[in-house]
């Protein structure tokens, strides 16, 4: 008897949009030791795999041939027998033309424990993202999901006569190469020649395409449009409803694929808002932040907090680290009672306010210079009123810009520039910079630098950079990117900028 602690989860990743991945799937993914995935799994879902997790890509090997099914089965068995928690991640639903059953056979024979996490199948979700309800009471009473490509050969062995009699909605998966054959089969079996039919390419992504026609004309239209896989074919009266019900591309940022760089350990306000407005996101973990350990200077500052009059923050992550340390030292915000608070911009302000502290000062423009100048002005006035020196504590990144400090130093204001975290470029970017990204969003000059390092590109002329402010734009311009600068240096102003670019 061998003891086997390994287990396999067969998980459906949905059709591509990461928002369509299930909560259970995500939870399972986060505890996996190894993830075995293929090419239909969306980038957004892949980005949810933790950095430490081993990945095995079985979509393609050299020469574009997929890894044979038997070999995939063996990989799953082998990994589980090593005692690993294995997630087999598949596009759509694992049991809808996903060979999920085949993969379970070997596991079951070998007594490997498994679970299934269903996914949203492209057969239903892709029509939905194109405004096609696959059933509609006024038109059809059945829905059929058919493979355009059978197991033994490329010839589809479909009983068209039987299908046409059912008078339903027909969804063909894996049918791009057989569009003429499928349409001819249906026509031969007596379907009305003007029966609406559609091809839906890359559904649920920013660049999804829809070609709506009828069964007689679909093959020519598909050829003209050079349709590529993945795409589904929908035949039935419901296809005509797309004209009225299309919606995905009409969202404020529908059709835009935007790369966003952000620190890995916190979510990005910008990314969340872009996604809600309908953009497809590529999250580039360009910068990682790391708390400086054994930070004596910070501890020292906490012991003498009443010697400072202001705490100045230049990033939300700085706020988090500062307050975590406070707690770790068994103190709370009462020990900060002597301080006024300054924030560089709205995200930092929000983080401070979440700690139960109102922010006293924030510049109009998001920049170190503006913060430094506004502080200088305010502090000089305070010093006059109080007839004493005022002292600032500036907990921030180790390699921060000098812009904040310059005006303070020039005015002779006393401050302590206190490094509490380091920014490190992340090593895991796995070339997420695919060809079809429309824009890259930059919220600081350092995100530009990180991006340049990460992508390994040498030519940035084709990159369209949407920048939060002048400083960021200057940096992007240095690398020859095409720049677009938000009117005001705020996230909301960046969103406005994208809305204009989308339409
Ligand atoms: N298990 C998957 C289907 C796998 S078969 C599911 O439930 O969705 C692969 C076929 O799925 C492709 O050839 C294509 O027809 C379809 N498909 C998958 N994702 C798609 C997408 N985003 N857009 C259009 N078709 C897709």
Short mmCIF file of C-alpha atoms and ligand atoms in Angstrom, two decimals:
data_model
loop_
_atom_site.label_atom_id
_atom_site.label_comp_id
_atom_site.label_asym_id
_atom_site.label_seq_id
_atom_site.Cartn_x
_atom_site.Cartn_y
_atom_site.Cartn_z
CA UNK A 1 0.00 0.00 0.00
CA UNK A 2 1.28 3.39 -0.86
CA UNK A 3 0.07 6.41 0.98
CA UNK A 4 -1.11 9.10 -1.41
CA UNK A 5 -1.79 12.54 0.00
CA UNK A 6 -1.84 14.32 -3.34
CA UNK A 7 -5.05 15.50 -4.88
CA UNK A 8 -6.23 16.94 -8.17
CA UNK A 9 -8.77 19.69 -8.67
CA UNK A 10 -10.21 19.93 -12.15
CA UNK A 11 -11.07 23.60 -12.39
CA UNK A 12 -12.93 25.55 -15.07
CA UNK A 13 -11.34 28.95 -15.69
CA UNK A 14 -14.27 30.43 -17.63
CA UNK A 15 -14.12 31.87 -21.13
CA UNK A 16 -11.37 34.48 -20.48
CA UNK A 17 -12.69 37.51 -18.57
CA UNK A 18 -11.19 36.96 -15.08
CA UNK A 19 -14.39 38.29 -13.53
CA UNK A 20 -16.09 35.12 -14.75
CA UNK A 21 -13.79 32.82 -12.79
CA UNK A 22 -15.55 31.27 -9.79
CA UNK A 23 -14.75 32.13 -6.19
CA UNK A 24 -14.18 28.46 -5.48
CA UNK A 25 -11.81 28.16 -8.42
CA UNK A 26 -9.78 31.10 -7.13
CA UNK A 27 -9.63 29.71 -3.60
CA UNK A 28 -8.43 26.34 -4.89
CA UNK A 29 -5.87 28.00 -7.15
CA UNK A 30 -4.40 29.93 -4.25
CA UNK A 31 -3.60 26.77 -2.27
CA UNK A 32 -2.18 24.73 -5.17
CA UNK A 33 1.39 23.46 -5.30
CA UNK A 34 1.32 23.10 -9.06
CA UNK A 35 -0.99 24.34 -11.81
CA UNK A 36 -1.32 22.51 -15.12
CA UNK A 37 -2.96 24.76 -17.70
CA UNK A 38 -3.51 25.18 -21.40
CA UNK A 39 -3.86 27.96 -23.88
CA UNK A 40 -7.54 28.82 -23.50
CA UNK A 41 -7.12 29.94 -19.90
CA UNK A 42 -7.34 33.75 -19.83
CA UNK A 43 -4.30 35.86 -18.86
CA UNK A 44 -6.31 37.46 -16.10
CA UNK A 45 -6.93 34.10 -14.46
CA UNK A 46 -3.30 33.05 -14.88
CA UNK A 47 -2.29 36.25 -13.11
CA UNK A 48 -4.12 34.93 -10.03
CA UNK A 49 -1.68 32.04 -9.67
CA UNK A 50 0.57 32.90 -6.72
CA UNK A 51 4.16 33.62 -7.62
CA UNK A 52 5.55 30.67 -5.66
CA UNK A 53 3.33 28.12 -7.40
CA UNK A 54 4.85 25.83 -10.01
CA UNK A 55 3.26 26.05 -13.46
CA UNK A 56 3.14 23.45 -16.20
CA UNK A 57 1.91 24.65 -19.57
CA UNK A 58 0.48 21.85 -21.68
CA UNK A 59 -1.08 23.96 -24.44
CA UNK A 60 1.73 23.66 -26.88
CA UNK A 61 5.11 22.09 -27.26
CA UNK A 62 7.64 22.73 -30.00
CA UNK A 63 6.22 22.94 -33.48
CA UNK A 64 2.81 24.05 -32.23
CA UNK A 65 1.64 20.55 -31.42
CA UNK A 66 -0.36 20.25 -28.26
CA UNK A 67 0.89 17.93 -25.55
CA UNK A 68 -0.87 14.58 -26.22
CA UNK A 69 -3.80 13.92 -23.89
CA UNK A 70 -2.20 10.75 -22.49
CA UNK A 71 0.84 12.70 -21.47
CA UNK A 72 -1.30 15.30 -19.69
CA UNK A 73 -3.05 12.48 -17.83
CA UNK A 74 0.35 11.12 -16.81
CA UNK A 75 1.54 14.54 -15.61
CA UNK A 76 -1.50 14.87 -13.36
CA UNK A 77 -0.96 11.39 -11.95
CA UNK A 78 2.76 11.93 -11.43
CA UNK A 79 2.33 15.25 -9.61
CA UNK A 80 -0.46 13.90 -7.40
CA UNK A 81 1.64 10.85 -6.54
CA UNK A 82 4.39 13.15 -5.36
CA UNK A 83 1.87 14.26 -2.77
CA UNK A 84 1.12 17.60 -4.39
CA UNK A 85 -2.04 19.64 -4.50
CA UNK A 86 -2.57 19.82 -8.24
CA UNK A 87 -4.89 22.22 -10.04
CA UNK A 88 -5.73 21.28 -13.60
CA UNK A 89 -6.98 24.58 -15.02
CA UNK A 90 -9.01 24.49 -18.22
CA UNK A 91 -10.79 27.07 -20.35
CA UNK A 92 -14.56 27.34 -19.86
CA UNK A 93 -16.03 24.33 -18.07
CA UNK A 94 -13.87 21.21 -17.71
CA UNK A 95 -16.65 18.86 -18.80
CA UNK A 96 -17.91 20.81 -21.82
CA UNK A 97 -15.63 19.52 -24.57
CA UNK A 98 -12.79 19.85 -22.10
CA UNK A 99 -11.71 16.21 -21.87
CA UNK A 100 -12.23 16.42 -18.13
CA UNK A 101 -13.64 12.92 -18.07
CA UNK A 102 -10.60 11.48 -19.80
CA UNK A 103 -8.28 13.10 -17.29
CA UNK A 104 -10.21 11.64 -14.37
CA UNK A 105 -10.03 8.05 -15.62
CA UNK A 106 -6.36 7.52 -14.84
CA UNK A 107 -6.63 9.34 -11.51
CA UNK A 108 -9.62 7.29 -10.48
CA UNK A 109 -7.91 4.03 -11.47
CA UNK A 110 -4.96 4.98 -9.30
CA UNK A 111 -7.02 5.98 -6.30
CA UNK A 112 -6.12 9.65 -6.48
CA UNK A 113 -8.57 11.96 -4.74
CA UNK A 114 -10.10 14.64 -6.92
CA UNK A 115 -12.68 17.41 -7.00
CA UNK A 116 -14.37 19.21 -9.85
CA UNK A 117 -14.90 22.96 -9.89
CA UNK A 118 -17.21 23.76 -12.79
CA UNK A 119 -16.56 26.86 -14.88
CA UNK A 120 -18.65 29.16 -17.00
CA UNK A 121 -18.66 27.64 -20.43
CA UNK A 122 -17.88 29.72 -23.51
CA UNK A 123 -20.89 28.08 -25.17
CA UNK A 124 -23.21 30.29 -23.14
CA UNK A 125 -21.02 33.16 -21.91
CA UNK A 126 -19.61 34.18 -25.29
CA UNK A 127 -23.08 34.64 -26.82
CA UNK A 128 -24.09 36.56 -23.67
CA UNK A 129 -21.15 38.95 -24.10
CA UNK A 130 -22.39 39.54 -27.62
CA UNK A 131 -25.99 40.23 -26.65
CA UNK A 132 -27.26 36.83 -27.77
CA UNK A 133 -29.52 35.05 -25.27
CA UNK A 134 -29.01 31.41 -26.26
CA UNK A 135 -32.62 30.62 -25.55
CA UNK A 136 -35.49 33.05 -25.88
CA UNK A 137 -39.02 31.85 -25.28
CA UNK A 138 -40.36 33.50 -28.40
CA UNK A 139 -37.96 31.67 -30.69
CA UNK A 140 -36.61 28.37 -29.39
CA UNK A 141 -37.19 25.68 -26.84
CA UNK A 142 -33.87 23.90 -26.93
CA UNK A 143 -30.15 24.57 -26.95
CA UNK A 144 -27.56 22.22 -28.45
CA UNK A 145 -23.85 22.32 -27.95
CA UNK A 146 -22.00 20.46 -30.67
CA UNK A 147 -18.36 19.89 -31.49
CA UNK A 148 -17.28 21.02 -34.91
CA UNK A 149 -14.38 18.63 -34.62
CA UNK A 150 -14.63 15.03 -33.42
CA UNK A 151 -12.16 12.87 -31.59
CA UNK A 152 -11.02 10.45 -34.29
CA UNK A 153 -10.72 12.73 -37.29
CA UNK A 154 -11.22 16.30 -38.37
CA UNK A 155 -14.46 15.33 -40.08
CA UNK A 156 -17.46 16.31 -38.02
CA UNK A 157 -19.82 13.38 -37.76
CA UNK A 158 -22.98 15.28 -37.13
CA UNK A 159 -26.53 14.17 -37.82
CA UNK A 160 -27.74 17.43 -39.35
CA UNK A 161 -31.17 16.01 -40.23
CA UNK A 162 -31.85 15.23 -36.59
CA UNK A 163 -30.54 18.59 -35.47
CA UNK A 164 -32.56 20.68 -37.87
CA UNK A 165 -35.77 18.90 -36.82
CA UNK A 166 -35.26 20.13 -33.26
CA UNK A 167 -35.52 23.73 -34.41
CA UNK A 168 -33.29 24.98 -31.58
CA UNK A 169 -30.22 27.13 -31.09
CA UNK A 170 -27.05 25.36 -32.19
CA UNK A 171 -23.69 26.23 -30.73
CA UNK A 172 -20.63 24.74 -32.42
CA UNK A 173 -17.35 24.75 -30.54
CA UNK A 174 -14.00 24.11 -32.21
CA UNK A 175 -15.60 24.78 -35.55
CA UNK A 176 -13.59 27.57 -37.16
CA UNK A 177 -11.96 25.30 -39.70
CA UNK A 178 -15.24 23.61 -40.56
CA UNK A 179 -17.57 26.60 -41.00
CA UNK A 180 -18.32 25.83 -44.68
CA UNK A 181 -18.95 22.17 -43.86
CA UNK A 182 -21.25 22.93 -40.93
CA UNK A 183 -23.32 25.45 -42.89
CA UNK A 184 -23.55 23.13 -45.88
CA UNK A 185 -24.65 20.30 -43.60
CA UNK A 186 -27.42 22.39 -42.06
CA UNK A 187 -28.60 23.70 -45.45
CA UNK A 188 -28.55 20.17 -46.87
CA UNK A 189 -30.78 19.06 -44.01
CA UNK A 190 -33.33 21.72 -44.87
CA UNK A 191 -32.64 24.61 -42.49
CA UNK A 192 -34.04 27.89 -43.84
CA UNK A 193 -31.28 29.54 -45.91
CA UNK A 194 -31.86 32.85 -44.14
CA UNK A 195 -31.63 31.36 -40.65
CA UNK A 196 -29.54 33.83 -38.60
CA UNK A 197 -26.04 32.63 -37.75
CA UNK A 198 -23.05 34.20 -36.07
CA UNK A 199 -19.38 33.70 -35.42
CA UNK A 200 -18.11 35.02 -32.11
CA UNK A 201 -14.36 35.32 -31.84
CA UNK A 202 -12.30 35.73 -28.63
CA UNK A 203 -15.45 36.23 -26.59
CA UNK A 204 -15.36 38.13 -23.27
CA UNK A 205 -12.03 39.79 -24.14
CA UNK A 206 -11.61 43.45 -25.09
CA UNK A 207 -11.04 42.49 -28.70
CA UNK A 208 -13.96 40.14 -29.12
CA UNK A 209 -15.47 40.15 -32.62
CA UNK A 210 -18.96 39.29 -33.79
CA UNK A 211 -19.99 38.47 -37.30
CA UNK A 212 -23.73 38.10 -37.69
CA UNK A 213 -25.13 36.84 -40.97
CA UNK A 214 -27.25 33.86 -42.05
CA UNK A 215 -26.43 30.22 -42.70
CA UNK A 216 -26.05 30.78 -46.45
CA UNK A 217 -23.63 33.67 -46.17
CA UNK A 218 -21.70 32.88 -42.99
CA UNK A 219 -18.81 30.96 -44.66
CA UNK A 220 -18.01 33.83 -47.03
CA UNK A 221 -18.32 36.42 -44.27
CA UNK A 222 -16.03 34.40 -42.02
CA UNK A 223 -13.43 34.13 -44.70
CA UNK A 224 -13.61 37.81 -45.47
CA UNK A 225 -13.10 38.65 -41.80
CA UNK A 226 -10.28 36.10 -41.46
CA UNK A 227 -11.81 34.59 -38.33
CA UNK A 228 -9.35 32.82 -36.08
CA UNK A 229 -9.70 30.39 -33.23
CA UNK A 230 -11.02 30.53 -30.52
CA UNK A 231 -14.45 31.27 -31.89
CA UNK A 232 -17.88 29.73 -31.56
CA UNK A 233 -20.54 29.42 -34.20
CA UNK A 234 -24.12 30.13 -33.21
CA UNK A 235 -26.99 29.18 -35.49
CA UNK A 236 -30.56 30.13 -34.67
CA UNK A 237 -33.09 32.93 -34.62
CA UNK A 238 -31.63 34.33 -31.39
CA UNK A 239 -28.55 35.56 -33.30
CA UNK A 240 -30.63 38.38 -34.71
CA UNK A 241 -31.11 39.77 -31.20
CA UNK A 242 -27.45 40.85 -31.02
CA UNK A 243 -28.32 43.94 -32.99
CA UNK A 244 -30.57 45.12 -30.18
CA UNK A 245 -28.83 43.58 -27.17
CA UNK A 246 -25.12 44.11 -27.82
CA UNK A 247 -23.52 45.77 -24.81
CA UNK A 248 -19.93 44.74 -24.12
CA UNK A 249 -18.34 47.08 -26.64
CA UNK A 250 -20.68 49.91 -25.60
CA UNK A 251 -19.32 50.14 -22.07
CA UNK A 252 -17.33 53.33 -21.41
CA UNK A 253 -14.05 51.45 -21.83
CA UNK A 254 -15.38 48.55 -23.89
CA UNK A 255 -12.86 47.39 -26.47
CA UNK A 256 -9.80 48.63 -24.59
CA UNK A 257 -7.07 46.34 -23.39
CA UNK A 258 -4.96 48.18 -20.87
CA UNK A 259 -1.80 47.14 -19.09
CA UNK A 260 -1.55 48.42 -15.54
CA UNK A 261 1.59 48.30 -13.49
CA UNK A 262 1.15 48.12 -9.77
CA UNK A 263 2.81 46.86 -6.65
CA UNK A 264 2.01 43.20 -6.19
CA UNK A 265 1.01 43.29 -2.55
CA UNK A 266 -1.88 45.66 -2.79
CA UNK A 267 -4.73 46.01 -5.19
CA UNK A 268 -4.78 48.94 -7.51
CA UNK A 269 -7.62 51.44 -7.29
CA UNK A 270 -7.01 52.30 -10.93
CA UNK A 271 -7.26 48.67 -12.05
CA UNK A 272 -10.52 48.14 -10.20
CA UNK A 273 -12.10 51.20 -11.73
CA UNK A 274 -10.88 50.41 -15.24
CA UNK A 275 -12.36 46.91 -14.99
CA UNK A 276 -15.72 48.23 -13.79
CA UNK A 277 -15.85 50.54 -16.80
CA UNK A 278 -15.37 47.56 -19.10
CA UNK A 279 -11.68 47.51 -19.96
CA UNK A 280 -9.74 44.28 -20.15
CA UNK A 281 -6.70 44.48 -17.91
CA UNK A 282 -3.27 43.04 -18.07
CA UNK A 283 -1.73 43.37 -14.64
CA UNK A 284 2.00 43.81 -14.81
CA UNK A 285 3.49 43.40 -11.37
CA UNK A 286 6.22 45.88 -12.10
CA UNK A 287 7.08 46.96 -8.62
CA UNK A 288 7.19 45.06 -5.39
CA UNK A 289 7.49 46.73 -2.05
CA UNK A 290 9.32 45.25 0.86
CA UNK A 291 9.24 46.54 4.40
CA UNK A 292 12.65 47.38 5.80
CA UNK A 293 13.21 44.92 8.61
CA UNK A 294 14.68 45.68 12.03
CA UNK A 295 14.02 49.34 11.37
CA UNK A 296 15.56 50.95 14.45
CA UNK A 297 15.02 54.46 13.13
CA UNK A 298 11.28 53.86 12.84
CA UNK A 299 11.08 52.37 16.34
CA UNK A 300 13.02 55.31 17.66
CA UNK A 301 10.57 57.69 15.99
CA UNK A 302 7.63 55.92 17.63
CA UNK A 303 9.23 56.41 21.03
CA UNK A 304 9.52 60.17 20.47
CA UNK A 305 6.44 60.83 18.42
CA UNK A 306 5.54 63.97 20.35
CA UNK A 307 8.68 65.65 18.99
CA UNK A 308 7.09 65.77 15.55
CA UNK A 309 4.34 68.08 14.32
CA UNK A 310 3.62 66.49 10.94
CA UNK A 311 3.60 63.01 9.45
CA UNK A 312 3.97 63.15 5.68
CA UNK A 313 3.01 60.17 3.50
CA UNK A 314 3.75 59.66 -0.17
CA UNK A 315 2.11 56.26 -0.82
CA UNK A 316 -0.62 53.98 0.53
CA UNK A 317 1.92 51.23 1.12
CA UNK A 318 3.93 53.61 3.31
CA UNK A 319 0.79 54.23 5.37
CA UNK A 320 0.18 50.50 5.78
CA UNK A 321 3.71 49.75 6.91
CA UNK A 322 3.77 52.68 9.32
CA UNK A 323 0.52 51.68 11.03
CA UNK A 324 1.39 47.98 11.10
CA UNK A 325 4.58 48.86 12.91
CA UNK A 326 2.63 51.03 15.34
CA UNK A 327 0.44 48.06 16.21
CA UNK A 328 3.43 45.74 16.44
CA UNK A 329 4.82 48.09 19.08
CA UNK A 330 1.57 47.76 21.03
CA UNK A 331 0.57 51.36 20.38
CA UNK A 332 -2.42 52.89 18.67
CA UNK A 333 -3.35 56.19 17.06
CA UNK A 334 -3.54 57.97 20.41
CA UNK A 335 0.24 58.09 20.43
CA UNK A 336 0.04 60.14 17.22
CA UNK A 337 -2.09 62.85 18.84
CA UNK A 338 0.49 65.60 18.39
CA UNK A 339 0.67 65.13 14.64
CA UNK A 340 -0.97 66.69 11.64
CA UNK A 341 -1.11 64.49 8.52
CA UNK A 342 -0.13 65.25 4.95
CA UNK A 343 -0.78 63.03 1.91
CA UNK A 344 0.61 63.29 -1.61
CA UNK A 345 -2.67 62.33 -3.29
CA UNK A 346 -6.13 60.88 -2.90
CA UNK A 347 -5.18 57.18 -2.60
CA UNK A 348 -2.71 57.94 0.19
CA UNK A 349 -5.27 60.20 1.85
CA UNK A 350 -7.83 57.42 1.76
CA UNK A 351 -5.42 54.99 3.39
CA UNK A 352 -4.73 57.41 6.25
CA UNK A 353 -8.41 58.12 6.75
CA UNK A 354 -9.11 54.40 6.94
CA UNK A 355 -6.96 54.43 10.06
CA UNK A 356 -9.37 56.85 11.67
CA UNK A 357 -7.29 59.98 11.05
CA UNK A 358 -8.32 62.97 8.99
CA UNK A 359 -5.79 64.39 6.57
CA UNK A 360 -4.84 68.05 7.07
CA UNK A 361 -3.01 68.70 3.83
CA UNK A 362 -2.97 67.38 0.27
CA UNK A 363 -1.68 69.23 -2.79
CA UNK A 364 -3.90 69.87 -5.81
CA UNK A 365 -1.47 68.20 -8.11
CA UNK A 366 -0.15 64.70 -7.48
CA UNK A 367 3.57 65.37 -7.36
CA UNK A 368 6.41 65.35 -4.85
CA UNK A 369 7.25 68.92 -5.78
CA UNK A 370 3.70 70.18 -5.18
CA UNK A 371 3.62 68.38 -1.82
CA UNK A 372 6.99 69.83 -0.81
CA UNK A 373 5.97 73.34 -1.78
CA UNK A 374 2.60 73.25 -0.07
CA UNK A 375 4.18 71.86 3.10
CA UNK A 376 6.87 74.54 3.06
CA UNK A 377 4.29 77.29 2.77
CA UNK A 378 2.12 75.84 5.54
CA UNK A 379 4.94 75.02 7.92
CA UNK A 380 6.63 78.43 7.58
CA UNK A 381 3.37 80.07 8.56
CA UNK A 382 2.96 77.73 11.52
CA UNK A 383 6.48 78.42 12.72
CA UNK A 384 5.72 82.10 12.71
CA UNK A 385 2.45 81.65 14.59
CA UNK A 386 3.95 79.34 17.18
CA UNK A 387 7.31 81.13 17.31
CA UNK A 388 9.15 77.83 17.29
CA UNK A 389 10.54 75.31 14.85
CA UNK A 390 8.14 72.74 13.42
CA UNK A 391 9.38 69.19 12.74
CA UNK A 392 8.29 66.78 10.02
CA UNK A 393 8.45 63.01 9.89
CA UNK A 394 8.45 61.60 6.35
CA UNK A 395 8.16 57.80 6.38
CA UNK A 396 8.56 56.63 2.79
CA UNK A 397 10.46 54.56 0.22
CA UNK A 398 14.20 54.14 0.54
CA UNK A 399 14.81 55.46 -2.94
CA UNK A 400 12.23 58.21 -3.09
CA UNK A 401 12.39 61.33 -5.19
CA UNK A 402 14.16 64.36 -3.74
CA UNK A 403 11.34 66.58 -5.01
CA UNK A 404 9.44 66.55 -1.72
CA UNK A 405 12.51 67.42 0.30
CA UNK A 406 14.04 70.17 -1.84
CA UNK A 407 11.63 73.01 -0.99
CA UNK A 408 11.70 72.02 2.71
CA UNK A 409 15.48 72.00 2.81
CA UNK A 410 15.69 75.29 0.94
CA UNK A 411 13.41 76.92 3.54
CA UNK A 412 15.42 75.47 6.43
CA UNK A 413 12.57 73.33 7.71
CA UNK A 414 13.51 70.44 9.97
CA UNK A 415 12.45 67.02 8.75
CA UNK A 416 13.35 63.40 9.13
CA UNK A 417 13.37 61.43 5.88
CA UNK A 418 12.67 57.95 7.23
CA UNK A 419 12.99 54.95 4.87
CA UNK A 420 10.42 52.30 5.80
CA UNK A 421 10.25 50.23 2.63
CA UNK A 422 12.21 49.36 -0.44
CA UNK A 423 10.85 49.05 -3.95
CA UNK A 424 12.14 46.10 -5.93
CA UNK A 425 11.33 45.30 -9.50
CA UNK A 426 9.44 42.02 -9.57
CA UNK A 427 11.09 39.12 -11.27
CA UNK A 428 7.89 37.54 -12.43
CA UNK A 429 6.50 39.30 -15.44
CA UNK A 430 6.59 36.33 -17.78
CA UNK A 431 6.24 38.54 -20.74
CA UNK A 432 2.63 39.49 -20.21
CA UNK A 433 3.23 42.32 -22.67
CA UNK A 434 1.28 40.70 -25.46
CA UNK A 435 1.03 42.23 -28.87
CA UNK A 436 -2.54 43.42 -28.65
CA UNK A 437 -2.37 45.74 -25.65
CA UNK A 438 -3.87 49.12 -26.55
CA UNK A 439 -2.51 51.30 -23.74
CA UNK A 440 -0.26 51.10 -20.72
CA UNK A 441 -1.32 53.09 -17.65
CA UNK A 442 1.42 54.64 -15.54
CA UNK A 443 0.76 56.16 -12.14
CA UNK A 444 4.32 57.18 -11.32
CA UNK A 445 7.73 57.62 -12.86
CA UNK A 446 8.93 54.56 -10.99
CA UNK A 447 6.23 52.40 -12.59
CA UNK A 448 7.62 53.50 -15.96
CA UNK A 449 11.12 52.45 -14.90
CA UNK A 450 9.85 49.12 -13.58
CA UNK A 451 7.91 48.49 -16.77
CA UNK A 452 10.94 49.16 -18.94
CA UNK A 453 13.03 46.73 -16.93
CA UNK A 454 10.37 44.08 -16.73
CA UNK A 455 9.25 43.85 -20.32
CA UNK A 456 12.77 43.55 -21.60
CA UNK A 457 11.71 45.50 -24.69
CA UNK A 458 14.29 47.68 -26.33
CA UNK A 459 11.95 49.70 -28.49
CA UNK A 460 9.05 51.52 -26.87
CA UNK A 461 7.88 53.59 -29.83
CA UNK A 462 4.70 51.54 -30.24
CA UNK A 463 3.74 51.82 -26.56
CA UNK A 464 0.93 54.25 -25.90
CA UNK A 465 1.47 55.44 -22.35
CA UNK A 466 -1.35 57.08 -20.43
CA UNK A 467 0.36 58.98 -17.63
CA UNK A 468 -1.01 60.43 -14.42
CA UNK A 469 1.12 63.57 -14.48
CA UNK A 470 3.96 65.48 -16.06
CA UNK A 471 6.78 63.77 -14.21
CA UNK A 472 5.51 60.34 -15.20
CA UNK A 473 5.06 61.48 -18.80
CA UNK A 474 8.60 62.84 -18.92
CA UNK A 475 9.92 59.47 -17.86
CA UNK A 476 7.82 57.65 -20.48
CA UNK A 477 8.91 60.10 -23.11
CA UNK A 478 12.54 59.43 -22.24
CA UNK A 479 12.01 55.91 -23.53
CA UNK A 480 10.33 57.14 -26.68
CA UNK A 481 6.81 56.06 -25.76
CA UNK A 482 3.81 57.86 -27.19
CA UNK A 483 2.41 59.81 -24.27
CA UNK A 484 -1.04 60.91 -23.24
CA UNK A 485 -1.24 62.88 -20.00
CA UNK A 486 -4.32 63.13 -17.79
CA UNK A 487 -5.66 66.66 -17.39
CA UNK A 488 -5.34 66.55 -13.63
CA UNK A 489 -3.01 64.27 -11.78
CA UNK A 490 -5.74 62.05 -10.35
CA UNK A 491 -7.03 58.55 -10.98
CA UNK A 492 -10.43 59.94 -11.98
CA UNK A 493 -8.83 62.21 -14.51
CA UNK A 494 -6.96 59.22 -15.95
CA UNK A 495 -10.27 57.40 -16.29
CA UNK A 496 -11.71 60.37 -18.20
CA UNK A 497 -8.71 60.23 -20.46
CA UNK A 498 -9.34 56.55 -21.22
CA UNK A 499 -13.02 57.20 -21.89
CA UNK A 500 -12.06 59.67 -24.58
CA UNK A 501 -9.57 57.25 -26.07
CA UNK A 502 -12.20 54.51 -26.18
CA UNK A 503 -14.65 56.37 -28.37
N1 LIG B 1 -14.34 23.67 -22.09
C1 LIG B 1 -14.45 24.83 -22.96
C2 LIG B 1 -14.50 24.44 -24.41
C3 LIG B 1 -13.24 23.77 -24.90
S1 LIG B 1 -13.26 23.43 -26.60
C4 LIG B 1 -15.69 25.64 -22.55
O1 LIG B 1 -16.51 25.16 -21.77
O2 LIG B 1 -15.80 26.77 -23.00
C5 LIG B 1 -12.48 24.85 -27.26
C6 LIG B 1 -13.45 25.70 -28.02
O3 LIG B 1 -14.18 26.52 -27.11
C7 LIG B 1 -12.83 26.66 -28.97
O4 LIG B 1 -12.49 26.05 -30.18
C8 LIG B 1 -13.94 27.66 -29.15
O5 LIG B 1 -14.92 27.15 -30.02
C9 LIG B 1 -14.55 27.71 -27.77
N2 LIG B 1 -14.06 28.84 -26.97
C10 LIG B 1 -13.43 28.79 -25.79
N3 LIG B 1 -13.18 30.03 -25.32
C11 LIG B 1 -13.68 30.89 -26.23
C12 LIG B 1 -13.74 32.30 -26.32
N4 LIG B 1 -13.23 33.10 -25.37
N5 LIG B 1 -14.33 32.85 -27.40
C13 LIG B 1 -14.85 32.07 -28.37
N6 LIG B 1 -14.82 30.73 -28.32
C14 LIG B 1 -14.24 30.14 -27.27
#
